[in-house]
Amino acid sequence: MIMISTTTLEHLVRTYGYWALLVGTFFEGETIVIIGGLTAQLGYLELPWVMVVAFIGSFSGDQIYFFIGRVRGKALLSKHLKWHNHVNKVHRLLERYNDLLMLGFRFVYGIRIMTPFVLAMNHRIKTGRFILFNAIGALLWSAVISAGGYLFGHALEKLIKDAKRYEFDLILAVFIIGIVIWGIRKYRENRTR
């Protein structure tokens, strides 16, 4: 996953506008769209266009992931064994929620990119059906997330400024938590051997 600070994203959106928003929806998803809504609230962009561009980026990106899954999914899965946990999670959700999953996967953190990829490998899901549900889901998602960034712009701006004040402490905490998680995983791996 590509990690970019919210300050960098905000700068990209203010500088490159809708193009940054379009490209950003492929990598950062809701973060860039929330910032797009925020910059619309601040007067740099127009909210309806933020929604349209977020829709185009989200819809197109997920169609690409679906296509890759349809054409090369099994081959890629055999090379990337770490993906299997995500794939199994998506399969369980698909069995339980089916069409709702196709509409709402964008709203579930951690499965956004993997879901269209996995859905494509399920040949019961026809391409036309995915396109329809993808379009509806992308429309809902882009409207909700863009409007959220717009409506809560002041609160988000304050939160971002407060986060800057504690940036070093937050980075240190994330680093320590990462080391602890890594240590626990190594301990468990060694115990199972």
XYZ file of C-alpha atoms in Angstrom:
193
model
C 0.000 0.000 0.000
C 1.258 3.447 -0.849
C 1.401 5.710 2.215
C 1.048 9.428 1.560
C 0.426 12.073 4.212
C -2.824 14.027 4.182
C -0.788 17.230 3.801
C 0.766 15.877 0.597
C -2.628 14.765 -0.703
C -4.142 18.153 0.064
C -1.255 19.865 -1.773
C -1.706 17.557 -4.776
C -5.440 18.252 -4.948
C -4.962 22.015 -4.610
C -2.187 22.031 -7.228
C -3.443 19.497 -9.766
C -7.145 19.620 -8.939
C -9.375 17.058 -10.516
C -6.464 15.162 -12.119
C -4.949 14.449 -8.693
C -8.366 13.358 -7.494
C -8.813 11.021 -10.464
C -5.418 9.353 -10.058
C -5.684 9.329 -6.267
C -8.884 7.291 -6.241
C -6.861 4.355 -7.593
C -4.431 4.410 -4.630
C -5.820 6.228 -1.596
C -9.544 5.955 -2.271
C -11.595 7.625 0.408
C -8.734 9.728 1.790
C -8.228 11.620 -1.468
C -11.991 11.979 -2.040
C -12.530 13.336 1.484
C -9.754 15.839 0.827
C -11.418 16.628 -2.514
C -14.642 17.394 -0.629
C -12.699 19.484 1.864
C -11.014 21.497 -0.890
C -14.432 22.026 -2.482
C -15.677 23.365 0.840
C -12.679 25.713 0.908
C -13.497 26.913 -2.622
C -10.646 25.303 -4.579
C -12.840 22.744 -6.382
C -16.541 22.354 -7.188
C -18.346 19.635 -5.200
C -20.394 18.239 -8.132
C -17.190 17.809 -10.143
C -15.439 16.194 -7.169
C -18.280 13.654 -7.104
C -18.108 13.048 -10.870
C -14.328 12.611 -10.891
C -14.452 10.360 -7.807
C -17.096 8.252 -9.547
C -15.031 7.952 -12.743
C -11.845 7.064 -10.857
C -13.503 4.570 -8.543
C -15.579 2.910 -11.256
C -12.646 2.701 -13.693
C -10.198 1.428 -11.105
C -12.514 -1.326 -9.948
C -13.258 -2.329 -13.539
C -9.516 -2.657 -14.116
C -9.139 -4.792 -10.957
C -12.088 -6.917 -12.119
C -10.534 -7.368 -15.563
C -7.167 -8.346 -14.057
C -8.933 -10.836 -11.791
C -10.872 -12.314 -14.715
C -7.827 -12.661 -16.969
C -4.927 -13.334 -14.567
C -6.515 -13.858 -11.143
C -5.598 -17.478 -10.483
C -2.051 -17.049 -11.800
C -1.499 -13.987 -9.606
C -2.940 -15.748 -6.553
C -0.564 -18.663 -6.990
C 2.358 -16.194 -6.885
C 1.066 -14.118 -3.947
C 0.196 -16.497 -1.132
C -0.214 -13.594 1.325
C -3.370 -12.570 -0.545
C -5.199 -15.771 0.394
C -6.467 -14.416 3.744
C -8.060 -11.449 1.962
C -9.464 -13.720 -0.742
C -11.018 -16.029 1.860
C -12.545 -13.040 3.659
C -14.102 -11.786 0.412
C -15.437 -15.290 -0.371
C -17.109 -15.492 3.058
C -18.669 -12.052 2.579
C -19.799 -12.987 -0.939
C -21.538 -16.137 0.312
C -23.352 -14.164 2.980
C -24.152 -10.861 1.245
C -23.732 -11.470 -2.521
C -25.222 -8.393 -4.288
C -24.812 -6.169 -1.224
C -21.097 -6.912 -1.286
C -20.871 -5.742 -4.898
C -22.652 -2.511 -3.953
C -20.869 -1.763 -0.711
C -17.345 -3.203 -0.771
C -15.896 0.304 -1.167
C -17.176 1.155 2.289
C -15.389 -1.805 3.962
C -11.795 -0.986 4.822
C -9.230 -3.561 3.788
C -11.101 -5.293 0.963
C -11.692 -2.490 -1.532
C -9.091 -3.461 -4.137
C -9.253 -7.212 -3.550
C -13.050 -7.550 -3.913
C -13.412 -6.831 -7.662
C -10.369 -9.023 -8.261
C -11.967 -11.945 -6.354
C -15.442 -11.376 -7.811
C -13.960 -11.683 -11.299
C -12.634 -15.157 -10.510
C -16.165 -16.278 -9.593
C -17.623 -17.108 -13.009
C -21.177 -17.036 -11.620
C -20.751 -13.261 -11.551
C -21.125 -12.094 -15.124
C -19.207 -9.057 -16.324
C -22.372 -7.092 -17.176
C -23.796 -7.687 -13.714
C -20.582 -6.491 -12.095
C -20.533 -3.376 -14.295
C -24.082 -2.496 -13.191
C -23.409 -3.021 -9.476
C -20.008 -1.348 -9.769
C -21.606 1.752 -11.332
C -24.305 1.983 -8.651
C -21.800 1.373 -5.846
C -19.309 3.901 -7.250
C -22.083 6.484 -7.572
C -23.192 6.006 -3.949
C -19.631 5.922 -2.648
C -18.466 9.027 -4.518
C -21.513 11.019 -3.392
C -21.290 9.969 0.276
C -17.528 10.362 0.684
C -17.311 13.648 -1.274
C -20.238 15.122 0.644
C -18.698 13.909 3.902
C -15.475 15.744 3.135
C -17.445 18.836 2.187
C -19.844 18.847 5.150
C -17.263 18.004 7.767
C -14.506 20.106 6.222
C -13.978 22.358 9.206
C -13.777 19.452 11.637
C -11.399 17.567 9.329
C -9.208 20.623 8.892
C -8.940 21.025 12.674
C -8.181 17.321 13.100
C -5.440 17.473 10.464
C -3.872 20.508 12.145
C -3.996 18.751 15.537
C -2.433 15.652 13.994
C 0.438 17.789 12.682
C 1.149 18.974 16.216
C 1.484 15.378 17.417
C 2.986 13.984 14.212
C 6.266 12.795 15.780
C 4.451 11.125 18.685
C 2.050 9.406 16.283
C 4.873 8.178 14.051
C 6.772 6.874 17.083
C 3.661 5.097 18.393
C 2.974 3.492 15.000
C 6.614 2.402 14.780
C 6.528 0.817 18.255
C 3.203 -0.901 17.548
C 4.637 -2.209 14.273
C 7.662 -3.672 16.050
C 5.422 -5.307 18.675
C 3.167 -6.837 15.988
C 6.207 -8.059 14.063
C 7.625 -9.601 17.247
C 4.353 -11.371 18.040
C 4.155 -12.788 14.505
C 7.751 -14.026 14.647
C 7.088 -15.592 18.057
C 3.981 -17.382 16.741
C 5.807 -18.562 13.609
C 8.615 -20.017 15.711
C 6.128 -21.689 18.083
C 4.286 -23.435 15.248
C 7.519 -24.912 13.851
